[in-house]
Amino acid sequence: MTDAAAAPRPIDWADPRLLVRVRRRHGRDAWLRAAGLTALGLAVLMLAILVGALLYNGWAAFTQTHVTLEFEISPQRVKPEDPGAGNFRAIVQEAVYGLFPEVTSRRDRRELMEMISSGAPYLLRDRVMADPGLIGRSLRMAVPVSDPFDQLAKGLIDRNTPESRRRVSDAAMARFDRLVAMGLVSRPLNVGLITNADSRFPELAGLKGALWGSFYALLVCFLISFPVGIAAAIYLEEFAPRNRWTDLIEININNLAAVPSVVFGLLALAVFLGWFGLPRSAPLVGGMTLALMTLPTIIIATRAAIKAVPPSIREAALGLGASRHQVVFDHVLPLAMPGILTGTIIGLAQALGETAPLLLIGMNAFITQAPDGVMSPATALPTQIFIWADSPERGFVSRTAAAICVLLLFLVAMNATAIYLRRRFAKQW
Amino acid sequence: MSPVKMTARGVNVYYGDNHALRDVSVDILDKTVTAFIGPSGCGKSTFLRCLNRMNDTIPTARVEGSITLDGQDIHDPAVDPVQLRARVGMVFQKPNPFPKSIYDNVAYGPRIHGLARDRAELDAIVERALTRAALWNEVKDRLSSPGTGLSGGQQQRLCIARAIATSPEVLLMDEPCSALDPIATAQIEELIDELRQTYSLVIVTHSMQQAARVSQKTAFFHMGQLVEQGDTTKIFTNPSDRRTQDYITGRFG
Ligand SMILES: Nc1ncnc2c1ncn2[C@@H]1O[C@H](COP(=O)(O)OP(=O)(O)OP(=O)(O)O)[C@@H](O)[C@H]1O
Ligand SMILES: [Mg+2]
């Protein structure tokens, strides 16, 4: 051994070579920080562009142009003993013609009627059926205008394009402007977007059916995947012996979580519809299909949460003479619950946005009323977006974007719930 | 001379390939405190965990040999390990309170074994256990606050209270005073002395003075082997093995 090894050389902290090293280290720190910030900035920018584009395209669908008309509900048109069978079309026609007495030719009158939503007679019928006392009286009511005039009111149709290439003729435009001048046109919040079911007419189409369809499908999905997932995870973590079989099962579960969702759709098509003969388009089948996909997520999350429970807690309970199920239900599950719930909600949020398997089992049908149970045909939010995105009418463009906003809103709400639960129930030990 | 409560004959324990205990044979007498002493890592905790079959819960652990409680082999298929652990209670080396309230920590054992007929009786059991573990005065005003919020020494006493609340016939205590101040230690030693009137106790300790104070029998472990056992006074005044002598006089360990 040399003397130097025995007595280490004192460090000269002011040595310039050392200072260079220190500076270089600081430089690298700054570089790492900048890289991270840039990446984060890019991610936020992308998100902002996405949300911005959706809101820009969708804002028009959050309001709906209405025109207020005076309807004469005469007993000749609507029989009090059977109001549903009344000729409401004629009443709407009378109301519109009354505003434009100078329009008499059949062609012009038809064009006049095109201004009002074709659904107006049905809205009027529903109103009268809810309150038969209206028969024989006159009723002021706002009804939606048809899609081209809604676009016109929102400034989405350029008045300067030549008439031949415009969906609204000069005469029709002038008549609409007259309605505006009379103060009959209003643009309230588009409540129908949430309270109406789907419709051929964009001005009447809403998400009610899709919301209920998604709700029922997620309910079925939750009722199946939550208990089954937790039971499977408990068995695998607490009871299963460690051997080749359980390893194989574990690998399969992890792989299942990565299987493309369309494959589950094909499976459901073959098994649930083909063998079991369950109805097409039913939220029950949709929920069962989504449960297949959510199950691995819940099992994996539950197992991770159970694993995170410290073994000393298990030992303490076993040492007091608790049996396996008491250890699980009294100690392990309560401690694992925040993790389990978080995983479940994230799984359900994924299921909410899942489209492909639902398309395969027919949850993209055109259905104009909300489902009244898990067996009646329905659409779901993502498939409704798919249908609307596919529709030619201009009005569906903004409605598609608005529907995506609604879907994103639900996803954000669910993920926020997951975060809240994790914070709220996080225990320390 | 007290009757024998538990016996161990030719006990070997393996953790995978690690042969942690070699051919240990001990008698644990009723109404007696038996102290296990020995250097760290020599297998004291391992042996203690054999006595209530806690090693069953470690997948890699393998236990050989025969252990009896009141003459019955505890590995007999007729013996339910759950029942056994209720009769042979344990205080673990590391305090491990449940992340529940102080009250629920102590009441858990009596609850699962149905020892209390009503709430009043359960309250009485909890109070008595906490009092005997010298913790009652410190926690009586916050029984509903979490047991994990107590200090290390308080948690240790909470675990003792939890173990004695079920009135086990044999109580295994793995270094029960390792985090306690002298006053609390004295209170626990008093408790041990009191419990000895009815139960059989086994205590692991690194304090020679404590072993000498509270135990009547002592067993000295060294590198997985039981080197020497006998009356505490004999072990401490006149050990027959050189290693025992070296250990208790502080020459190693
Ligand atoms: N769960 C386990 N898995 C594997 N090996 C273990 C396990 N528990 C203990 N061992 C091993 O068994 C041997 C004895 O350990 P044990 O805990 O019984 O020692 P000890 O005498 O209680 O020591 P200390 O006084 O430090 O608590 C050690 O070599 C240890 O590494
Ligand atoms: Mg130990």
XYZ file of C-alpha atoms and ligand atoms in Angstrom:
714
model
C 0.000 0.000 0.000
C 1.219 3.459 -0.847
C 1.093 6.478 1.388
C -1.547 8.093 -0.831
C -3.949 5.225 -0.157
C -3.380 5.485 3.543
C -3.939 9.258 3.674
C -6.389 10.340 0.940
C -5.482 13.508 -0.941
C -7.600 16.436 0.310
C -10.189 17.521 -2.238
C -9.741 20.962 -3.733
C -13.309 22.092 -4.329
C -12.105 25.181 -6.144
C -10.216 23.152 -8.767
C -11.306 24.538 -12.192
C -11.668 21.013 -13.637
C -14.120 20.235 -10.881
C -16.010 23.452 -11.558
C -16.327 22.554 -15.240
C -17.852 19.225 -14.233
C -20.311 20.945 -11.942
C -21.336 23.369 -14.688
C -21.788 20.544 -17.159
C -23.978 18.677 -14.673
C -26.156 21.727 -14.160
C -26.398 22.088 -17.931
C -27.688 18.533 -18.250
C -30.245 19.131 -15.496
C -31.545 22.175 -17.338
C -31.663 20.245 -20.591
C -33.685 17.408 -19.032
C -36.082 19.927 -17.540
C -36.527 21.707 -20.845
C -37.146 18.433 -22.685
C -39.787 17.451 -20.148
C -41.461 20.830 -20.355
C -41.522 20.701 -24.152
C -43.085 17.256 -24.131
C -45.690 18.348 -21.623
C -46.390 21.491 -23.628
C -46.891 19.451 -26.796
C -49.290 17.094 -25.028
C -51.315 19.982 -23.631
C -51.335 21.690 -27.023
C -52.671 18.553 -28.737
C -55.389 18.261 -26.136
C -56.281 21.927 -26.521
C -56.486 21.533 -30.314
C -58.709 18.471 -29.946
C -61.092 20.085 -27.494
C -60.976 23.367 -29.386
C -61.850 21.689 -32.680
C -64.713 19.809 -31.061
C -66.139 22.912 -29.453
C -65.695 24.932 -32.655
C -67.557 22.313 -34.665
C -70.040 21.508 -31.952
C -71.008 24.915 -30.589
C -73.738 25.295 -33.223
C -75.466 22.168 -31.961
C -75.745 23.483 -28.420
C -78.465 25.882 -29.544
C -81.411 25.237 -31.863
C -83.304 27.819 -33.906
C -87.033 27.875 -33.145
C -89.903 29.818 -34.649
C -92.905 30.723 -32.534
C -96.250 30.052 -34.256
C -99.897 30.506 -33.374
C -101.710 27.160 -33.724
C -105.496 26.917 -33.901
C -106.414 23.560 -32.368
C -109.940 23.373 -33.800
C -112.223 20.475 -32.800
C -112.729 19.715 -36.506
C -109.050 18.899 -36.882
C -108.597 17.210 -33.487
C -111.396 15.096 -32.060
C -111.461 15.369 -28.257
C -112.281 11.658 -27.928
C -109.134 10.673 -29.895
C -106.625 13.564 -29.942
C -103.783 11.344 -31.136
C -105.454 10.814 -34.510
C -105.907 14.538 -35.206
C -104.655 16.188 -38.389
C -101.834 18.190 -36.838
C -100.085 18.554 -40.165
C -102.947 20.681 -41.399
C -102.870 22.805 -38.232
C -99.159 23.509 -38.704
C -99.797 24.339 -42.361
C -102.568 26.771 -41.422
C -100.324 28.456 -38.887
C -97.494 28.913 -41.396
C -99.730 29.980 -44.296
C -101.390 32.485 -41.987
C -98.094 34.326 -41.625
C -97.606 34.589 -45.364
C -101.102 35.276 -46.865
C -99.570 36.391 -50.167
C -98.096 32.939 -50.843
C -100.748 30.907 -52.633
C -99.157 28.683 -55.265
C -98.708 25.053 -54.313
C -95.015 25.117 -55.093
C -94.353 28.184 -52.979
C -96.460 26.829 -50.139
C -94.459 23.603 -50.132
C -91.269 25.657 -49.956
C -92.818 27.604 -47.111
C -93.455 24.384 -45.201
C -89.866 23.275 -45.752
C -88.850 26.045 -43.381
C -90.434 24.261 -40.433
C -89.109 20.967 -39.064
C -91.073 18.003 -40.382
C -91.316 16.921 -36.783
C -93.414 19.949 -35.811
C -96.801 18.140 -36.176
C -95.597 15.409 -33.802
C -94.392 17.937 -31.245
C -97.776 19.613 -31.431
C -99.557 16.257 -31.114
C -97.538 15.327 -28.021
C -98.348 18.688 -26.486
C -102.081 18.365 -27.107
C -102.191 14.757 -25.953
C -100.533 15.799 -22.701
C -103.144 18.537 -22.244
C -106.448 17.794 -24.112
C -107.908 20.993 -22.668
C -106.083 22.841 -25.486
C -108.587 21.552 -28.066
C -110.766 24.383 -29.318
C -108.256 27.011 -28.234
C -105.276 28.622 -29.860
C -101.757 27.838 -28.725
C -98.518 29.807 -29.085
C -95.642 27.413 -29.297
C -92.046 27.494 -30.499
C -91.180 24.714 -32.952
C -87.762 23.945 -34.424
C -87.000 25.211 -37.892
C -85.624 22.701 -40.368
C -81.912 22.102 -40.657
C -81.067 24.453 -43.610
C -82.741 27.399 -41.898
C -81.092 26.498 -38.597
C -77.781 26.706 -40.453
C -78.870 29.981 -42.026
C -79.781 31.481 -38.662
C -76.432 30.435 -37.256
C -74.637 32.063 -40.161
C -73.311 28.755 -41.427
C -74.803 29.299 -44.871
C -73.064 31.984 -46.861
C -75.669 34.337 -48.276
C -73.288 35.456 -51.026
C -73.000 32.097 -52.768
C -75.058 31.923 -55.964
C -78.609 30.746 -55.421
C -78.145 27.621 -57.524
C -75.432 26.364 -55.223
C -77.211 27.294 -52.019
C -79.637 25.021 -50.167
C -81.943 27.948 -49.430
C -83.524 29.930 -52.277
C -83.523 33.746 -52.308
C -87.291 33.820 -51.791
C -87.129 31.412 -48.856
C -84.305 33.439 -47.369
C -86.345 36.617 -47.651
C -89.344 34.965 -45.979
C -87.171 33.670 -43.148
C -85.739 37.172 -42.684
C -89.301 38.427 -42.393
C -89.945 35.958 -39.574
C -86.810 37.238 -37.860
C -87.975 40.814 -38.302
C -91.330 39.890 -36.740
C -89.426 38.683 -33.680
C -90.741 35.140 -33.998
C -87.330 33.460 -34.330
C -85.431 32.486 -31.193
C -82.390 30.355 -30.496
C -82.688 28.742 -27.080
C -80.314 26.199 -25.608
C -80.718 22.910 -27.457
C -82.293 20.851 -24.667
C -83.428 18.382 -27.306
C -79.836 17.243 -27.737
C -80.200 15.453 -24.408
C -83.965 14.914 -24.138
C -84.757 13.722 -27.682
C -84.082 10.296 -29.093
C -82.519 9.873 -32.491
C -84.320 11.210 -35.544
C -83.911 11.433 -39.301
C -84.168 15.202 -38.945
C -81.036 16.740 -37.465
C -83.024 19.509 -35.766
C -84.880 16.872 -33.753
C -82.132 14.323 -33.218
C -80.931 13.898 -29.636
C -78.874 11.623 -27.469
C -81.543 10.365 -25.073
C -81.644 6.902 -26.603
C -77.882 6.653 -26.734
C -77.489 7.857 -23.141
C -79.964 5.282 -21.857
C -78.450 2.612 -24.072
C -74.985 3.346 -22.709
C -76.351 3.453 -19.178
C -78.021 0.043 -19.460
C -75.013 -1.489 -21.191
C -72.626 -0.151 -18.540
C -74.957 -1.321 -15.783
C -74.935 -4.853 -17.170
C -71.189 -4.609 -17.709
C -70.641 -3.495 -14.103
C -72.975 -6.081 -12.589
C -71.103 -8.850 -14.382
C -67.492 -7.714 -14.355
C -67.286 -6.218 -10.839
C -68.237 -9.286 -8.774
C -66.655 -11.774 -11.165
C -63.465 -9.740 -11.453
C -63.081 -9.330 -7.700
C -63.845 -12.970 -7.001
C -61.315 -14.106 -9.595
C -58.670 -11.732 -8.272
C -59.240 -12.835 -4.668
C -58.938 -16.456 -5.653
C -55.758 -15.874 -7.633
C -54.132 -13.758 -4.918
C -55.268 -15.455 -1.728
C -56.069 -19.062 -2.480
C -54.546 -20.259 -5.742
C -51.374 -22.304 -5.403
C -48.401 -21.017 -7.352
C -47.962 -23.503 -10.149
C -47.862 -23.813 -13.906
C -51.641 -23.623 -14.219
C -52.042 -20.389 -12.316
C -49.100 -18.927 -14.228
C -50.856 -19.855 -17.455
C -54.092 -18.259 -16.254
C -52.238 -15.120 -15.252
C -50.576 -14.810 -18.664
C -53.924 -15.336 -20.353
C -55.628 -12.661 -18.298
C -52.893 -10.190 -19.135
C -53.172 -11.080 -22.815
C -56.935 -10.785 -22.704
C -56.564 -7.165 -21.642
C -54.649 -6.509 -24.845
C -57.010 -8.262 -27.264
C -58.484 -5.785 -29.791
C -62.058 -5.012 -28.896
C -63.420 -5.958 -32.297
C -62.483 -9.558 -31.523
C -64.754 -9.499 -28.494
C -67.489 -8.193 -30.762
C -67.074 -11.155 -33.104
C -67.093 -13.525 -30.147
C -70.276 -11.953 -28.804
C -71.876 -12.120 -32.229
C -71.141 -15.833 -32.448
C -71.922 -16.794 -28.853
C -74.538 -14.426 -27.439
C -76.501 -13.861 -30.645
C -75.675 -17.069 -32.490
C -75.888 -19.733 -29.784
C -77.913 -18.141 -27.030
C -80.229 -16.375 -29.462
C -80.226 -13.111 -27.547
C -81.762 -10.148 -29.409
C -79.664 -7.921 -31.656
C -78.969 -4.333 -30.600
C -79.886 -5.069 -26.969
C -77.936 -3.314 -24.196
C -77.870 -6.688 -22.405
C -75.678 -8.150 -25.132
C -73.678 -4.930 -25.374
C -73.064 -4.987 -21.630
C -72.055 -8.644 -21.675
C -69.608 -7.955 -24.497
C -68.144 -4.950 -22.708
C -67.900 -7.044 -19.536
C -65.588 -9.447 -21.359
C -63.288 -6.525 -22.033
C -63.593 -4.875 -18.636
C -63.021 -8.111 -16.719
C -59.254 -8.340 -17.287
C -58.844 -4.670 -16.353
C -60.713 -5.195 -13.093
C -58.889 -8.434 -12.300
C -55.499 -6.838 -12.878
C -56.376 -3.710 -10.862
C -57.835 -5.777 -8.012
C -54.833 -8.077 -7.864
C -52.484 -5.098 -7.752
C -54.562 -3.524 -4.978
C -54.622 -6.777 -2.987
C -50.879 -7.223 -3.464
C -50.303 -3.733 -2.085
C -51.880 -4.675 1.260
C -48.895 -5.220 3.548
C -48.390 -8.867 4.567
C -48.043 -7.791 8.194
C -51.762 -6.947 8.253
C -52.586 -10.425 6.991
C -50.251 -11.958 9.577
C -51.809 -9.937 12.361
C -55.275 -11.213 11.493
C -54.155 -14.811 10.980
C -52.242 -14.650 14.261
C -55.453 -13.774 16.070
C -57.140 -16.856 14.663
C -58.997 -15.268 11.772
C -59.881 -17.630 8.952
C -59.071 -16.967 5.314
C -62.388 -15.364 4.456
C -62.230 -13.161 7.553
C -58.778 -11.975 6.576
C -60.034 -11.182 3.085
C -63.306 -9.496 3.977
C -62.298 -7.757 7.214
C -58.860 -6.536 6.241
C -57.652 -7.090 2.706
C -60.698 -5.947 0.741
C -61.366 -2.754 2.723
C -57.744 -1.738 2.235
C -57.752 -2.701 -1.425
C -61.120 -1.076 -2.168
C -59.870 2.322 -3.393
C -57.597 0.580 -5.870
C -60.361 -1.788 -6.922
C -62.845 1.041 -7.448
C -60.334 3.096 -9.375
C -59.598 0.167 -11.663
C -63.294 -0.542 -12.093
C -64.150 3.017 -13.040
C -61.273 3.197 -15.483
C -62.460 -0.093 -16.977
C -66.006 1.229 -17.245
C -64.776 4.470 -18.799
C -62.989 2.418 -21.432
C -66.156 0.427 -21.979
C -68.176 3.638 -22.344
C -66.037 4.749 -25.272
C -65.820 1.337 -26.915
C -67.382 1.289 -30.381
C -66.238 -1.652 -32.466
C -67.827 -4.535 -30.501
C -71.126 -2.653 -30.275
C -71.181 -2.145 -34.044
C -70.819 -5.879 -34.523
C -73.756 -6.741 -32.285
C -75.939 -4.157 -33.969
C -76.051 -1.396 -31.379
C -75.794 1.069 -34.255
C -79.370 0.641 -35.416
C -81.563 3.629 -36.206
C -83.904 3.698 -33.217
C -86.121 6.670 -32.530
C -87.029 5.978 -28.947
C -85.079 5.415 -25.758
C -84.783 1.785 -24.634
C -87.041 0.853 -21.731
C -84.844 -1.979 -20.491
C -81.828 -4.088 -21.220
C -83.665 -6.156 -23.838
C -85.047 -3.414 -26.085
C -82.986 -2.274 -29.053
C -80.758 0.716 -28.417
C -77.679 2.568 -29.483
C -74.854 3.736 -27.246
C -73.018 7.063 -27.157
C -70.044 6.032 -29.315
C -72.199 4.194 -31.847
C -74.582 7.149 -32.006
C -71.618 9.351 -32.831
C -70.689 6.830 -35.503
C -74.199 6.961 -37.006
C -74.333 10.749 -36.986
C -70.858 11.080 -38.427
C -72.104 8.922 -41.278
C -75.244 10.988 -41.976
C -75.250 13.324 -44.992
C -77.280 16.215 -43.491
C -75.230 19.272 -42.610
C -76.872 19.542 -39.206
C -75.351 16.248 -38.132
C -71.818 17.621 -38.478
C -72.162 19.905 -35.505
C -74.301 17.345 -33.667
C -71.555 14.757 -34.038
C -69.051 17.117 -32.465
C -71.528 18.007 -29.737
C -72.146 14.315 -29.017
C -68.402 13.743 -28.753
C -68.271 16.601 -26.242
C -71.003 14.899 -24.207
C -69.118 11.593 -24.313
C -65.881 13.277 -23.252
C -67.729 15.013 -20.452
C -68.863 11.649 -19.093
C -65.362 10.205 -19.424
C -63.840 13.140 -17.572
C -66.499 12.846 -14.864
C -65.796 9.134 -14.425
C -62.050 9.596 -14.257
C -62.483 12.451 -11.801
C -64.587 10.135 -9.643
C -61.796 7.579 -9.761
C -59.250 10.152 -8.637
C -61.581 11.371 -5.902
C -62.135 7.845 -4.592
C -58.429 7.173 -4.572
C -57.772 10.335 -2.567
C -60.738 9.909 -0.281
C -60.137 6.335 0.767
C -56.375 6.175 0.574
C -55.277 4.748 3.930
C -51.874 4.834 5.449
C -50.351 1.980 7.322
C -43.148 -28.433 38.860
C -45.727 -27.197 36.309
C -47.068 -29.632 33.753
C -45.839 -29.455 30.174
C -48.031 -27.291 27.894
C -46.219 -27.599 24.576
C -43.439 -29.827 23.373
C -41.257 -29.644 20.301
C -39.257 -32.628 19.144
C -36.724 -32.644 16.335
C -38.051 -29.520 14.669
C -36.341 -28.533 11.418
C -37.379 -25.516 9.380
C -36.317 -24.751 5.829
C -36.961 -21.536 3.913
C -36.441 -22.893 0.437
C -32.847 -24.148 0.613
C -32.012 -22.215 3.760
C -31.962 -24.610 6.696
C -33.034 -22.103 9.352
C -33.672 -24.375 12.334
C -31.823 -27.614 13.040
C -33.277 -30.321 15.208
C -34.763 -28.212 17.978
C -36.424 -29.903 20.949
C -37.956 -27.820 23.734
C -40.602 -28.220 26.438
C -42.765 -25.226 27.250
C -44.286 -25.475 30.683
C -47.671 -24.271 31.773
C -47.838 -21.192 34.022
C -44.224 -20.460 33.213
C -42.343 -17.809 31.273
C -39.833 -19.283 28.846
C -37.291 -16.869 27.370
C -35.662 -17.449 23.982
C -32.348 -15.680 23.666
C -29.670 -15.700 21.018
C -27.934 -13.558 18.427
C -29.883 -11.925 15.607
C -30.824 -14.278 12.787
C -30.382 -17.441 14.863
C -33.963 -18.606 14.368
C -35.848 -17.444 17.481
C -38.710 -15.899 15.547
C -38.759 -18.850 13.194
C -39.210 -21.270 16.072
C -41.849 -19.087 17.683
C -43.809 -19.097 14.435
C -43.722 -22.892 14.407
C -45.605 -23.019 17.676
C -48.800 -21.500 16.222
C -48.222 -22.682 12.655
C -47.719 -19.158 11.316
C -45.041 -20.617 9.058
C -47.877 -22.299 7.135
C -48.593 -18.893 5.648
C -45.119 -18.584 4.102
C -45.155 -20.574 0.862
C -41.413 -21.298 0.905
C -41.284 -22.437 4.523
C -41.200 -26.153 5.353
C -41.500 -27.435 8.920
C -40.467 -30.930 10.017
C -40.677 -32.597 13.389
C -43.424 -32.894 15.963
C -44.942 -30.145 18.071
C -47.694 -30.839 20.579
C -50.142 -28.707 22.509
C -51.661 -30.437 25.545
C -50.344 -33.709 24.150
C -51.957 -33.318 20.734
C -49.835 -32.921 17.624
C -50.592 -29.496 16.168
C -49.891 -30.763 12.647
C -52.558 -33.436 13.029
C -55.150 -33.030 10.274
C -57.796 -32.894 13.016
C -56.255 -29.672 14.336
C -57.607 -26.524 12.738
C -54.821 -23.932 12.445
C -57.384 -21.188 12.896
C -58.450 -22.666 16.244
C -54.839 -23.281 17.180
C -53.913 -19.636 16.633
C -56.750 -18.544 18.857
C -55.336 -20.747 21.634
C -51.704 -19.857 20.948
C -51.634 -16.087 20.569
C -48.790 -14.074 19.162
C -47.265 -10.628 19.445
C -45.154 -10.005 16.375
C -41.670 -8.597 16.306
C -42.759 -5.615 14.214
C -45.859 -3.843 15.558
C -48.629 -4.475 13.059
C -51.852 -2.766 14.157
C -54.771 -2.927 11.766
C -55.494 0.374 9.991
C -58.678 0.553 12.047
C -59.596 2.315 15.256
C -57.823 1.468 18.499
C -61.042 -0.029 19.800
C -61.568 -2.209 16.730
C -57.992 -3.409 16.887
C -58.498 -4.839 20.346
C -62.095 -5.940 19.770
C -61.344 -7.822 16.556
C -60.222 -11.090 18.179
C -63.120 -11.269 20.680
C -65.525 -10.450 17.850
C -64.445 -13.179 15.459
C -64.372 -15.750 18.248
C -67.673 -14.596 19.710
C -66.264 -13.957 23.178
C -68.626 -11.119 24.066
C -72.390 -11.430 24.297
C -73.090 -7.721 23.934
C -71.492 -4.359 23.434
C -71.021 -3.732 27.164
C -69.141 -6.974 27.581
C -66.966 -6.169 24.560
C -66.253 -2.709 25.998
C -65.171 -4.347 29.223
C -62.862 -6.785 27.420
C -61.277 -3.938 25.437
C -60.761 -1.777 28.504
C -59.273 -4.627 30.488
C -56.890 -5.630 27.700
C -55.734 -2.048 27.156
C -55.304 -1.509 30.886
C -53.228 -4.639 31.288
C -51.072 -3.622 28.312
C -50.413 -0.287 30.090
C -52.026 1.697 27.287
C -55.492 2.532 28.614
C -54.655 5.874 30.186
C -53.002 7.131 27.013
C -55.782 6.172 24.624
C -59.001 6.080 26.631
C -60.111 9.416 25.165
C -59.428 8.493 21.552
C -60.491 4.901 21.165
C -61.985 5.670 17.785
C -58.840 7.164 16.269
C -56.738 4.892 14.081
C -54.312 2.499 15.734
C -51.747 3.263 13.059
C -51.595 6.845 14.322
C -49.993 5.801 17.610
C -46.285 6.000 18.331
C -44.119 2.927 17.781
C -44.108 1.977 21.464
C -47.840 2.590 21.775
C -48.451 0.407 18.729
C -46.408 -2.341 20.361
C -48.576 -2.184 23.472
C -51.704 -2.057 21.306
C -50.602 -5.306 19.686
C -50.065 -6.836 23.115
C -53.550 -5.711 24.165
C -54.968 -7.174 20.964
C -53.266 -10.515 21.623
C -54.366 -10.847 25.253
C -57.947 -9.754 24.507
C -58.718 -13.256 23.239
C -57.256 -14.893 26.390
C -54.928 -17.340 24.636
C -53.618 -20.317 26.628
C -50.125 -19.758 25.306
C -48.843 -16.301 24.434
C -45.843 -15.972 22.143
C -44.176 -12.567 22.390
C -41.470 -11.663 19.919
C -39.437 -8.840 21.467
C -42.489 -7.161 22.979
C -40.498 -4.360 24.635
C -38.045 -3.493 21.866
C -39.509 -0.002 21.352
C -40.579 0.759 24.931
C -39.192 3.135 27.518
C -38.175 1.742 30.926
C -41.511 2.602 32.546
C -43.636 0.916 29.893
C -41.192 -1.994 29.878
C -41.666 -2.407 33.605
C -45.446 -2.370 33.126
C -45.259 -5.043 30.430
C -42.996 -7.145 32.600
C -45.536 -6.815 35.384
C -48.203 -7.957 32.941
C -46.091 -10.941 31.944
C -45.698 -11.854 35.572
C -49.429 -11.574 36.098
C -50.312 -13.578 32.973
C -48.008 -16.338 34.198
C -50.502 -17.130 36.956
C -52.915 -18.461 34.320
C -51.105 -18.898 31.034
C -47.957 -20.195 29.527
C -45.707 -17.537 27.995
C -42.810 -17.540 25.587
C -40.834 -14.344 25.170
C -38.047 -13.561 22.744
C -35.726 -10.862 24.026
C -32.350 -9.355 23.337
C -32.117 -7.996 26.851
C -30.340 -10.402 29.171
C -31.594 -8.471 32.174
C -35.155 -8.829 30.990
C -34.772 -12.548 30.404
C -33.312 -12.900 33.872
C -36.063 -10.770 35.443
C -39.185 -12.286 33.913
C -38.438 -15.865 32.906
C -38.162 -19.088 34.822
C -36.848 -21.105 31.887
C -34.410 -19.951 29.227
C -33.424 -21.433 25.886
C -30.348 -20.222 24.044
C -30.340 -20.436 20.243
C -27.289 -20.121 18.068
C -27.154 -20.414 14.273
C -30.347 -22.366 13.991
C -29.529 -24.726 16.821
C -30.789 -24.925 20.355
C -27.543 -24.839 22.301
C -28.760 -24.978 25.840
C -31.966 -24.814 27.843
C -32.879 -24.989 31.470
C -33.729 -22.969 34.539
C -33.032 -19.286 33.975
C -30.941 -19.005 37.119
C -28.820 -21.932 36.021
C -28.303 -20.558 32.468
C -27.314 -17.156 33.730
C -25.118 -18.207 36.612
C -23.665 -21.465 35.487
C -24.081 -22.177 31.775
C -22.690 -25.478 30.638
C -21.921 -24.451 27.067
C -19.092 -22.124 26.157
C -21.216 -20.283 23.530
C -23.929 -19.549 26.068
C -21.381 -18.191 28.436
C -19.886 -15.972 25.728
C -23.277 -14.692 24.660
C -24.688 -13.769 28.046
C -21.499 -12.099 29.092
C -21.637 -10.034 25.925
C -18.652 -11.424 24.128
C -20.558 -11.865 20.851
C -23.989 -11.438 19.406
N -39.888 -15.389 5.589
C -38.624 -15.835 5.460
N -38.193 -16.263 4.258
C -36.935 -16.697 4.100
N -36.040 -16.760 5.073
C -36.403 -16.346 6.303
C -37.724 -15.867 6.557
N -37.814 -15.527 7.864
C -36.604 -15.790 8.389
N -35.749 -16.295 7.470
C -34.351 -16.703 7.705
O -34.326 -17.568 8.805
C -33.234 -17.288 9.647
C -33.725 -17.058 11.067
O -34.521 -15.884 11.083
P -35.348 -15.440 12.359
O -36.246 -14.360 11.937
O -35.948 -16.626 12.975
O -34.188 -14.841 13.277
P -34.321 -14.235 14.741
O -33.563 -15.122 15.656
O -35.722 -13.944 15.073
O -33.516 -12.882 14.576
P -33.806 -11.431 15.214
O -33.316 -11.476 16.599
O -32.984 -10.501 14.377
O -35.242 -11.199 15.112
C -32.526 -16.087 9.048
O -31.378 -16.554 8.360
C -33.502 -15.513 8.068
O -32.831 -15.017 6.945
Mg -36.886 -12.282 15.265
